[in-house]
Amino acid sequence: LSVGYVLCLLPVSLLPSRFALAGSSYFLAATVLGIGYLVCAIRFTLTESPQTARGLVLSSLLYLPLLLLALTWDHLQLLS
């Protein structure tokens, strides 16, 4: 189930680049963060344990703030 959510989230996070609202650095950051999140979800799906659950929760807590930071950084780069 968690892998399905991440697979739905990954293309949505790339939409700002698709519609020219963000540049290539955001696209790269969103791709790397999405793949990292997907890896944690796959690890949890294959081996459901408290350790992999903690890893998935941590990755989900880091994913959105880092993604928004990348979007902000990209926006500042486009302005200068």
XYZ file of C-alpha atoms in Angstrom:
80
model
C 0.000 0.000 0.000
C 2.798 2.440 0.865
C 4.531 1.743 -2.450
C 1.317 2.601 -4.301
C 1.059 5.928 -2.500
C 4.649 6.800 -3.330
C 4.150 5.796 -6.965
C 1.194 8.195 -7.129
C 3.099 10.948 -5.348
C 6.210 10.807 -7.528
C 4.666 12.015 -10.819
C 2.642 14.678 -8.991
C 5.824 16.095 -7.450
C 7.282 16.492 -10.949
C 4.338 18.539 -12.246
C 5.851 21.953 -11.431
C 8.710 21.186 -13.809
C 6.339 19.864 -16.449
C 4.334 23.100 -16.453
C 7.452 25.330 -16.382
C 6.813 26.459 -12.808
C 10.192 25.112 -11.678
C 13.538 24.467 -13.277
C 15.817 21.513 -13.777
C 17.363 21.662 -10.302
C 13.917 21.167 -8.742
C 13.223 18.322 -11.175
C 16.463 16.616 -10.153
C 15.801 17.120 -6.435
C 12.204 15.883 -6.728
C 13.366 12.819 -8.635
C 16.117 11.949 -6.134
C 13.855 12.535 -3.128
C 11.054 10.519 -4.728
C 13.337 7.602 -5.485
C 14.671 7.661 -1.920
C 11.142 7.671 -0.561
C 10.217 4.818 -2.912
C 13.210 2.764 -1.759
C 12.131 3.175 1.878
C 8.579 2.145 0.979
C 9.791 -0.930 -0.909
C 12.053 -1.918 1.997
C 9.105 -1.627 4.370
C 6.869 -3.683 2.061
C 9.438 -6.469 1.720
C 10.393 -6.560 5.405
C 7.752 -5.194 7.741
C 9.641 -4.495 10.947
C 9.845 -1.627 13.413
C 13.176 -0.588 11.886
C 11.871 -0.333 8.318
C 8.691 1.339 9.595
C 10.806 3.993 11.340
C 12.798 4.480 8.152
C 9.616 4.999 6.151
C 8.207 7.473 8.676
C 11.491 9.384 8.773
C 11.693 9.530 4.993
C 8.109 10.763 4.785
C 8.825 13.454 7.393
C 11.895 14.624 5.483
C 10.443 14.326 1.983
C 8.016 17.244 1.934
C 10.173 19.878 3.694
C 13.153 19.013 1.494
C 10.963 19.122 -1.605
C 9.620 22.551 -0.644
C 13.154 23.722 0.100
C 14.229 22.582 -3.366
C 11.286 24.421 -4.929
C 12.140 27.594 -3.018
C 15.821 27.339 -3.941
C 14.936 26.811 -7.572
C 12.605 29.807 -7.522
C 15.310 32.021 -6.016
C 17.733 30.868 -8.704
C 15.250 31.783 -11.418
C 14.814 35.264 -9.948
C 18.506 36.082 -9.883
